[in-house]
Amino acid sequence: MTSPQNDPAPQPPAAGHSHGHTHSHGPAAPVSRHLRKVIAAVLIPFATAVVVGLIAFWPGGVPDHERTGVGFDRQTHDGKVVQVDKVDCADVNAAQVPPTGDTSTPSGREAVNEQEGECAKATIEVTSGNDKGRKFVEVVQPDAPRQLKEGQGVVVAYAPDAPRDLQYSVTDVDRKIPMALLAAIFALAVVAVGRLRGVMALVALVVSFAVLTLFILPAILQGSNPLVVAVIGASAIMLAALYLCHGVTARTSVAVVGTLISLLLIGLLGSLFIGWASLSGNTDDNTGLIHGLYPDIDMSGLLLAGVIIGSLGVLDDVTVTQTSAVWELHQADPQMGWKGLYRAGIRIGRDHIASVVNTLVLAYAGAALPLLLLFSIAQSSVGTVANSELVAEEIVRTLVGSIGLVASVPVTTVLAALVVSADRPGRGGAQAATAAPARSGRGRRRRKG
């Protein structure tokens, strides 16, 4: 074996040599051909099954239905506020004050408030659709959370069966410009910092949204099993996102396998506890409307599909980080066995577990904050709050996802340790065995001994 003193300082890989290792801050070092074949034997059938599943369950579009005019299920067009006049609320409101003058109830107080003060009488012009150019009047209460301003863009709902004067109403404000600007700033920031890797991350994001909107959602509406559709769609998103962002390497492939195992665990636990806790998945106006429009949809299955898809993004981060950590540990000390790599990697993973679990819990708690506030106002006990289906759904979603995240750390770490430690000198690791100790005094002492 060549002594460290005779090793050339920078040792570039020989031309045509497919097994040279790079420095720890460079691209992932390739593994032996044998390991690549083993990984391919696992991932190629999996990727083929995902493609077959996409083809078999491809919905071909969202099924048509007759609009109900309720909630989001309304025809909408663009509009613009062309004029706003201040008027006396008593002249334009039809609300009636209770004959007794009782204002102790919320409805009574609201009726009194609607008879007092200065209201806004907004003239709205429809700017899209068959009735483009048509105008109507919208009265805005002084205490309404959404006030209209002249020149403001709005979204108007259209009810064709209503009387002509009541066919149009303002349902929301137009936020397209600020949302598009924010998205552009986000994309520029990602590309400026991530460069080519950032560009590929944006491409992966587009692919993820495409799978979600073109496959997962329409397939569920067509009546396909939500769990099966979610597993196929999440697998497609996972393959595209990981390989686009991190390259087609053994390191990425190990992260894919670790993510897949964790997703399967989340699916099994979610199915068990959603059924055991009798969670219907139909807990608010939106899910009720979905069930009313498409009664054949399995709402509890839809809940489980949401758990799987919601956990995928954090799982990708954990598995890629753990795999990269093990790979870098191996490049720093190629003589370390798989047990040593696992112990070192799991120490890194423990810090990661603490942060991602807290992140997931706070994310779900933040989304359910208005609901938790209502329970606090009602002075409900912790047991009562946790037992309600609305909160129980979030608890199951959080805990099942967190269990999957925790499990992904040892699973991915042991897979990465086994794969990278099997790449011994003579099968693609010869350069690492010579070059790495040359960068470490401790490594030189170990080799001399």
Short mmCIF file of N, CA and C in Angstrom, two decimals, residues 132-270:
data_model
loop_
_atom_site.label_atom_id
_atom_site.label_comp_id
_atom_site.label_asym_id
_atom_site.label_seq_id
_atom_site.Cartn_x
_atom_site.Cartn_y
_atom_site.Cartn_z
N LYS A 132 -69.98 40.37 -19.05
CA LYS A 132 -68.92 41.36 -18.89
C LYS A 132 -69.46 42.77 -19.14
N GLY A 133 -69.17 43.67 -18.23
CA GLY A 133 -69.67 45.04 -18.31
C GLY A 133 -70.91 45.30 -17.49
N ARG A 134 -71.55 44.25 -17.02
CA ARG A 134 -72.76 44.43 -16.21
C ARG A 134 -72.39 44.94 -14.82
N LYS A 135 -73.24 45.81 -14.24
CA LYS A 135 -72.96 46.39 -12.93
C LYS A 135 -74.04 46.00 -11.93
N PHE A 136 -73.64 45.91 -10.67
CA PHE A 136 -74.58 45.65 -9.59
C PHE A 136 -74.09 46.36 -8.34
N VAL A 137 -74.94 46.42 -7.33
CA VAL A 137 -74.64 47.16 -6.10
C VAL A 137 -74.45 46.18 -4.95
N GLU A 138 -73.42 46.45 -4.15
CA GLU A 138 -73.12 45.65 -2.96
C GLU A 138 -73.05 46.60 -1.75
N VAL A 139 -73.81 46.28 -0.71
CA VAL A 139 -73.81 47.09 0.51
C VAL A 139 -72.88 46.44 1.53
N VAL A 140 -71.95 47.24 2.07
CA VAL A 140 -70.97 46.73 3.03
C VAL A 140 -71.23 47.38 4.38
N GLN A 141 -71.42 46.55 5.41
CA GLN A 141 -71.67 47.04 6.76
C GLN A 141 -70.43 47.72 7.33
N PRO A 142 -70.59 48.69 8.22
CA PRO A 142 -69.41 49.39 8.78
C PRO A 142 -68.50 48.48 9.59
N ASP A 143 -69.03 47.41 10.19
CA ASP A 143 -68.20 46.51 10.98
C ASP A 143 -67.82 45.24 10.22
N ALA A 144 -68.05 45.22 8.91
CA ALA A 144 -67.70 44.05 8.11
C ALA A 144 -66.18 43.89 8.05
N PRO A 145 -65.66 42.65 8.12
CA PRO A 145 -64.20 42.45 8.10
C PRO A 145 -63.58 42.83 6.77
N ARG A 146 -64.36 42.79 5.69
CA ARG A 146 -63.82 43.12 4.37
C ARG A 146 -64.49 44.38 3.84
N GLN A 147 -63.75 45.46 3.76
CA GLN A 147 -64.25 46.72 3.22
C GLN A 147 -63.77 46.87 1.77
N LEU A 148 -64.61 47.47 0.93
CA LEU A 148 -64.30 47.63 -0.48
C LEU A 148 -63.82 49.04 -0.77
N LYS A 149 -62.83 49.14 -1.69
CA LYS A 149 -62.29 50.43 -2.09
C LYS A 149 -62.44 50.59 -3.60
N GLU A 150 -62.57 51.82 -4.03
CA GLU A 150 -62.73 52.11 -5.45
C GLU A 150 -61.47 51.68 -6.21
N GLY A 151 -61.69 50.99 -7.34
CA GLY A 151 -60.59 50.47 -8.15
C GLY A 151 -60.11 49.10 -7.74
N GLN A 152 -60.65 48.56 -6.67
CA GLN A 152 -60.20 47.26 -6.16
C GLN A 152 -60.77 46.12 -6.99
N GLY A 153 -59.96 45.11 -7.25
CA GLY A 153 -60.43 43.91 -7.94
C GLY A 153 -61.13 42.98 -6.97
N VAL A 154 -62.21 42.35 -7.41
CA VAL A 154 -62.98 41.45 -6.55
C VAL A 154 -63.35 40.20 -7.33
N VAL A 155 -63.76 39.18 -6.58
CA VAL A 155 -64.32 37.95 -7.15
C VAL A 155 -65.81 37.97 -6.89
N VAL A 156 -66.62 37.78 -7.94
CA VAL A 156 -68.07 37.83 -7.79
C VAL A 156 -68.65 36.45 -8.07
N ALA A 157 -69.62 36.07 -7.26
CA ALA A 157 -70.33 34.81 -7.44
C ALA A 157 -71.56 35.03 -8.29
N TYR A 158 -71.86 34.06 -9.15
CA TYR A 158 -72.99 34.16 -10.06
C TYR A 158 -73.99 33.06 -9.77
N ALA A 159 -75.24 33.45 -9.51
CA ALA A 159 -76.33 32.49 -9.25
C ALA A 159 -77.35 32.64 -10.37
N PRO A 160 -77.31 31.81 -11.41
CA PRO A 160 -78.18 31.99 -12.58
C PRO A 160 -79.67 31.84 -12.27
N ASP A 161 -80.02 31.09 -11.22
CA ASP A 161 -81.44 30.86 -10.91
C ASP A 161 -82.04 31.95 -10.03
N ALA A 162 -81.25 32.86 -9.54
CA ALA A 162 -81.76 33.93 -8.68
C ALA A 162 -82.40 35.04 -9.52
N PRO A 163 -83.22 35.90 -8.90
CA PRO A 163 -83.74 37.07 -9.62
C PRO A 163 -82.60 37.90 -10.18
N ARG A 164 -82.85 38.60 -11.29
CA ARG A 164 -81.78 39.28 -12.01
C ARG A 164 -81.00 40.22 -11.10
N ASP A 165 -81.64 40.97 -10.23
CA ASP A 165 -80.96 41.93 -9.37
C ASP A 165 -80.12 41.26 -8.29
N LEU A 166 -80.34 39.97 -8.06
CA LEU A 166 -79.63 39.26 -6.99
C LEU A 166 -78.70 38.17 -7.54
N GLN A 167 -78.48 38.16 -8.85
CA GLN A 167 -77.66 37.10 -9.45
C GLN A 167 -76.18 37.23 -9.09
N TYR A 168 -75.69 38.44 -8.90
CA TYR A 168 -74.27 38.65 -8.61
C TYR A 168 -74.07 39.18 -7.21
N SER A 169 -73.01 38.73 -6.57
CA SER A 169 -72.61 39.22 -5.25
C SER A 169 -71.11 39.07 -5.09
N VAL A 170 -70.52 39.95 -4.29
CA VAL A 170 -69.08 39.88 -4.04
C VAL A 170 -68.80 38.76 -3.05
N THR A 171 -67.89 37.85 -3.43
CA THR A 171 -67.57 36.73 -2.54
C THR A 171 -66.16 36.82 -1.96
N ASP A 172 -65.27 37.60 -2.62
CA ASP A 172 -63.91 37.73 -2.11
C ASP A 172 -63.21 38.84 -2.87
N VAL A 173 -62.02 39.21 -2.42
CA VAL A 173 -61.21 40.19 -3.13
C VAL A 173 -60.23 39.47 -4.05
N ASP A 174 -59.75 40.16 -5.07
CA ASP A 174 -58.82 39.59 -6.03
C ASP A 174 -57.39 39.75 -5.49
N ARG A 175 -56.73 38.61 -5.21
CA ARG A 175 -55.38 38.64 -4.64
C ARG A 175 -54.33 38.12 -5.61
N LYS A 176 -54.66 38.05 -6.89
CA LYS A 176 -53.75 37.42 -7.86
C LYS A 176 -52.40 38.14 -7.93
N ILE A 177 -52.41 39.48 -7.97
CA ILE A 177 -51.15 40.21 -8.14
C ILE A 177 -50.23 40.04 -6.94
N PRO A 178 -50.66 40.29 -5.69
CA PRO A 178 -49.72 40.08 -4.58
C PRO A 178 -49.27 38.64 -4.44
N MET A 179 -50.15 37.68 -4.72
CA MET A 179 -49.76 36.27 -4.63
C MET A 179 -48.73 35.92 -5.69
N ALA A 180 -48.93 36.42 -6.93
CA ALA A 180 -47.97 36.15 -8.00
C ALA A 180 -46.63 36.80 -7.70
N LEU A 181 -46.64 38.01 -7.15
CA LEU A 181 -45.40 38.70 -6.81
C LEU A 181 -44.65 37.95 -5.71
N LEU A 182 -45.37 37.49 -4.70
CA LEU A 182 -44.73 36.72 -3.63
C LEU A 182 -44.12 35.44 -4.17
N ALA A 183 -44.83 34.76 -5.08
CA ALA A 183 -44.29 33.53 -5.68
C ALA A 183 -43.03 33.82 -6.49
N ALA A 184 -43.02 34.97 -7.20
CA ALA A 184 -41.83 35.32 -7.98
C ALA A 184 -40.64 35.61 -7.06
N ILE A 185 -40.88 36.31 -5.95
CA ILE A 185 -39.80 36.58 -4.99
C ILE A 185 -39.26 35.28 -4.42
N PHE A 186 -40.18 34.36 -4.10
CA PHE A 186 -39.76 33.05 -3.59
C PHE A 186 -38.88 32.32 -4.60
N ALA A 187 -39.32 32.29 -5.86
CA ALA A 187 -38.56 31.58 -6.90
C ALA A 187 -37.18 32.22 -7.09
N LEU A 188 -37.12 33.55 -7.11
CA LEU A 188 -35.83 34.23 -7.27
C LEU A 188 -34.90 33.94 -6.09
N ALA A 189 -35.45 33.92 -4.87
CA ALA A 189 -34.63 33.62 -3.70
C ALA A 189 -34.08 32.21 -3.76
N VAL A 190 -34.92 31.26 -4.17
CA VAL A 190 -34.47 29.86 -4.25
C VAL A 190 -33.37 29.71 -5.29
N VAL A 191 -33.54 30.34 -6.46
CA VAL A 191 -32.55 30.22 -7.52
C VAL A 191 -31.27 30.96 -7.16
N ALA A 192 -31.39 32.15 -6.53
CA ALA A 192 -30.21 32.93 -6.17
C ALA A 192 -29.33 32.19 -5.18
N VAL A 193 -29.95 31.52 -4.23
CA VAL A 193 -29.17 30.81 -3.20
C VAL A 193 -28.81 29.40 -3.67
N GLY A 194 -29.79 28.69 -4.24
CA GLY A 194 -29.56 27.30 -4.61
C GLY A 194 -28.97 27.08 -5.98
N ARG A 195 -28.98 28.11 -6.85
CA ARG A 195 -28.47 28.02 -8.21
C ARG A 195 -29.11 26.85 -8.95
N LEU A 196 -28.31 25.96 -9.55
CA LEU A 196 -28.91 24.88 -10.32
C LEU A 196 -29.76 23.98 -9.44
N ARG A 197 -29.30 23.72 -8.23
CA ARG A 197 -30.07 22.88 -7.30
C ARG A 197 -31.41 23.56 -6.97
N GLY A 198 -31.40 24.89 -6.85
CA GLY A 198 -32.63 25.61 -6.62
C GLY A 198 -33.59 25.52 -7.80
N VAL A 199 -33.04 25.60 -9.02
CA VAL A 199 -33.88 25.45 -10.20
C VAL A 199 -34.55 24.08 -10.23
N MET A 200 -33.77 23.05 -9.91
CA MET A 200 -34.32 21.70 -9.91
C MET A 200 -35.36 21.54 -8.80
N ALA A 201 -35.17 22.24 -7.67
CA ALA A 201 -36.16 22.19 -6.59
C ALA A 201 -37.47 22.81 -7.05
N LEU A 202 -37.40 23.90 -7.81
CA LEU A 202 -38.62 24.52 -8.34
C LEU A 202 -39.29 23.61 -9.36
N VAL A 203 -38.49 22.93 -10.18
CA VAL A 203 -39.08 21.97 -11.14
C VAL A 203 -39.78 20.85 -10.38
N ALA A 204 -39.16 20.36 -9.31
CA ALA A 204 -39.78 19.31 -8.50
C ALA A 204 -41.07 19.80 -7.87
N LEU A 205 -41.09 21.07 -7.45
CA LEU A 205 -42.31 21.64 -6.88
C LEU A 205 -43.44 21.68 -7.90
N VAL A 206 -43.12 22.05 -9.12
CA VAL A 206 -44.12 22.07 -10.20
C VAL A 206 -44.64 20.66 -10.45
N VAL A 207 -43.73 19.69 -10.48
CA VAL A 207 -44.15 18.29 -10.68
C VAL A 207 -45.08 17.84 -9.55
N SER A 208 -44.75 18.22 -8.32
CA SER A 208 -45.58 17.83 -7.18
C SER A 208 -47.00 18.38 -7.31
N PHE A 209 -47.11 19.67 -7.65
CA PHE A 209 -48.43 20.27 -7.82
C PHE A 209 -49.17 19.64 -9.00
N ALA A 210 -48.43 19.28 -10.06
CA ALA A 210 -49.07 18.64 -11.21
C ALA A 210 -49.66 17.28 -10.83
N VAL A 211 -48.88 16.49 -10.08
CA VAL A 211 -49.39 15.18 -9.64
C VAL A 211 -50.61 15.36 -8.74
N LEU A 212 -50.55 16.36 -7.86
CA LEU A 212 -51.65 16.59 -6.94
C LEU A 212 -52.93 17.01 -7.66
N THR A 213 -52.80 17.96 -8.59
CA THR A 213 -53.99 18.53 -9.24
C THR A 213 -54.48 17.72 -10.44
N LEU A 214 -53.57 17.03 -11.11
CA LEU A 214 -53.97 16.28 -12.31
C LEU A 214 -54.26 14.81 -12.02
N PHE A 215 -53.71 14.29 -10.92
CA PHE A 215 -53.92 12.87 -10.63
C PHE A 215 -54.66 12.62 -9.32
N ILE A 216 -54.08 13.07 -8.20
CA ILE A 216 -54.62 12.69 -6.89
C ILE A 216 -56.05 13.20 -6.70
N LEU A 217 -56.25 14.50 -6.86
CA LEU A 217 -57.59 15.06 -6.60
C LEU A 217 -58.65 14.55 -7.57
N PRO A 218 -58.40 14.58 -8.90
CA PRO A 218 -59.44 14.05 -9.81
C PRO A 218 -59.71 12.56 -9.62
N ALA A 219 -58.65 11.77 -9.32
CA ALA A 219 -58.86 10.33 -9.14
C ALA A 219 -59.74 10.05 -7.93
N ILE A 220 -59.55 10.81 -6.85
CA ILE A 220 -60.40 10.64 -5.67
C ILE A 220 -61.84 11.02 -6.00
N LEU A 221 -62.02 12.12 -6.75
CA LEU A 221 -63.38 12.53 -7.13
C LEU A 221 -64.04 11.53 -8.07
N GLN A 222 -63.24 10.80 -8.83
CA GLN A 222 -63.80 9.77 -9.73
C GLN A 222 -64.26 8.54 -8.97
N GLY A 223 -63.94 8.46 -7.67
CA GLY A 223 -64.39 7.34 -6.86
C GLY A 223 -63.33 6.32 -6.55
N SER A 224 -62.05 6.57 -6.95
CA SER A 224 -60.98 5.63 -6.63
C SER A 224 -60.68 5.67 -5.13
N ASN A 225 -60.12 4.58 -4.63
CA ASN A 225 -59.78 4.49 -3.21
C ASN A 225 -58.77 5.59 -2.85
N PRO A 226 -59.12 6.50 -1.92
CA PRO A 226 -58.20 7.61 -1.61
C PRO A 226 -56.84 7.16 -1.11
N LEU A 227 -56.81 6.05 -0.33
CA LEU A 227 -55.53 5.59 0.20
C LEU A 227 -54.62 5.10 -0.92
N VAL A 228 -55.17 4.30 -1.83
CA VAL A 228 -54.37 3.79 -2.95
C VAL A 228 -53.87 4.94 -3.81
N VAL A 229 -54.77 5.88 -4.10
CA VAL A 229 -54.39 7.03 -4.93
C VAL A 229 -53.32 7.86 -4.24
N ALA A 230 -53.45 8.06 -2.94
CA ALA A 230 -52.47 8.86 -2.20
C ALA A 230 -51.10 8.17 -2.18
N VAL A 231 -51.08 6.85 -2.02
CA VAL A 231 -49.80 6.13 -2.00
C VAL A 231 -49.12 6.22 -3.37
N ILE A 232 -49.89 6.03 -4.43
CA ILE A 232 -49.31 6.11 -5.78
C ILE A 232 -48.82 7.53 -6.05
N GLY A 233 -49.68 8.52 -5.76
CA GLY A 233 -49.30 9.90 -6.02
C GLY A 233 -48.13 10.36 -5.18
N ALA A 234 -48.13 9.99 -3.88
CA ALA A 234 -47.01 10.38 -3.01
C ALA A 234 -45.71 9.71 -3.46
N SER A 235 -45.80 8.48 -3.93
CA SER A 235 -44.60 7.79 -4.43
C SER A 235 -44.07 8.48 -5.68
N ALA A 236 -44.96 8.89 -6.57
CA ALA A 236 -44.52 9.60 -7.77
C ALA A 236 -43.87 10.94 -7.40
N ILE A 237 -44.47 11.66 -6.48
CA ILE A 237 -43.90 12.93 -6.03
C ILE A 237 -42.54 12.71 -5.39
N MET A 238 -42.44 11.66 -4.56
CA MET A 238 -41.18 11.36 -3.88
C MET A 238 -40.07 11.06 -4.87
N LEU A 239 -40.34 10.21 -5.85
CA LEU A 239 -39.31 9.85 -6.84
C LEU A 239 -38.87 11.07 -7.63
N ALA A 240 -39.84 11.86 -8.08
CA ALA A 240 -39.50 13.05 -8.88
C ALA A 240 -38.72 14.07 -8.05
N ALA A 241 -39.21 14.35 -6.85
CA ALA A 241 -38.59 15.39 -6.03
C ALA A 241 -37.17 15.01 -5.61
N LEU A 242 -36.99 13.80 -5.13
CA LEU A 242 -35.68 13.41 -4.62
C LEU A 242 -34.65 13.29 -5.74
N TYR A 243 -35.02 12.65 -6.84
CA TYR A 243 -34.03 12.47 -7.91
C TYR A 243 -33.76 13.76 -8.66
N LEU A 244 -34.77 14.62 -8.82
CA LEU A 244 -34.53 15.90 -9.47
C LEU A 244 -33.63 16.80 -8.62
N CYS A 245 -33.88 16.81 -7.32
CA CYS A 245 -33.14 17.71 -6.43
C CYS A 245 -31.75 17.19 -6.06
N HIS A 246 -31.60 15.87 -5.95
CA HIS A 246 -30.36 15.33 -5.40
C HIS A 246 -29.61 14.41 -6.36
N GLY A 247 -30.14 14.23 -7.56
CA GLY A 247 -29.44 13.44 -8.55
C GLY A 247 -29.73 11.95 -8.44
N VAL A 248 -29.47 11.24 -9.53
CA VAL A 248 -29.70 9.79 -9.57
C VAL A 248 -28.44 9.11 -9.04
N THR A 249 -28.38 8.98 -7.72
CA THR A 249 -27.21 8.39 -7.06
C THR A 249 -27.67 7.34 -6.06
N ALA A 250 -26.70 6.55 -5.60
CA ALA A 250 -27.02 5.56 -4.57
C ALA A 250 -27.47 6.24 -3.29
N ARG A 251 -26.88 7.40 -2.96
CA ARG A 251 -27.27 8.13 -1.77
C ARG A 251 -28.75 8.52 -1.83
N THR A 252 -29.18 9.04 -2.97
CA THR A 252 -30.60 9.41 -3.13
C THR A 252 -31.49 8.18 -3.08
N SER A 253 -31.02 7.09 -3.68
CA SER A 253 -31.82 5.87 -3.71
C SER A 253 -32.06 5.31 -2.31
N VAL A 254 -31.06 5.41 -1.46
CA VAL A 254 -31.24 4.97 -0.08
C VAL A 254 -32.28 5.84 0.62
N ALA A 255 -32.23 7.15 0.38
CA ALA A 255 -33.24 8.05 0.95
C ALA A 255 -34.63 7.72 0.45
N VAL A 256 -34.75 7.33 -0.82
CA VAL A 256 -36.05 6.94 -1.38
C VAL A 256 -36.59 5.71 -0.66
N VAL A 257 -35.73 4.71 -0.47
CA VAL A 257 -36.18 3.48 0.21
C VAL A 257 -36.59 3.79 1.65
N GLY A 258 -35.79 4.61 2.35
CA GLY A 258 -36.14 4.97 3.73
C GLY A 258 -37.45 5.73 3.80
N THR A 259 -37.68 6.63 2.85
CA THR A 259 -38.95 7.38 2.81
C THR A 259 -40.11 6.44 2.55
N LEU A 260 -39.93 5.51 1.62
CA LEU A 260 -41.01 4.57 1.29
C LEU A 260 -41.39 3.71 2.49
N ILE A 261 -40.40 3.19 3.21
CA ILE A 261 -40.70 2.38 4.40
C ILE A 261 -41.46 3.19 5.44
N SER A 262 -41.05 4.43 5.64
CA SER A 262 -41.71 5.29 6.62
C SER A 262 -43.14 5.62 6.20
N LEU A 263 -43.36 5.86 4.90
CA LEU A 263 -44.71 6.12 4.41
C LEU A 263 -45.63 4.91 4.61
N LEU A 264 -45.08 3.73 4.39
CA LEU A 264 -45.89 2.52 4.61
C LEU A 264 -46.27 2.40 6.09
N LEU A 265 -45.34 2.71 6.99
CA LEU A 265 -45.64 2.68 8.42
C LEU A 265 -46.72 3.70 8.76
N ILE A 266 -46.62 4.91 8.21
CA ILE A 266 -47.63 5.93 8.46
C ILE A 266 -48.98 5.48 7.94
N GLY A 267 -49.00 4.86 6.76
CA GLY A 267 -50.27 4.37 6.21
C GLY A 267 -50.91 3.31 7.09
N LEU A 268 -50.11 2.37 7.58
CA LEU A 268 -50.64 1.30 8.43
C LEU A 268 -51.16 1.86 9.76
N LEU A 269 -50.36 2.68 10.41
CA LEU A 269 -50.79 3.26 11.69
C LEU A 269 -52.00 4.17 11.52
N GLY A 270 -51.99 4.96 10.46
CA GLY A 270 -53.12 5.86 10.21
C GLY A 270 -54.40 5.09 9.97
#
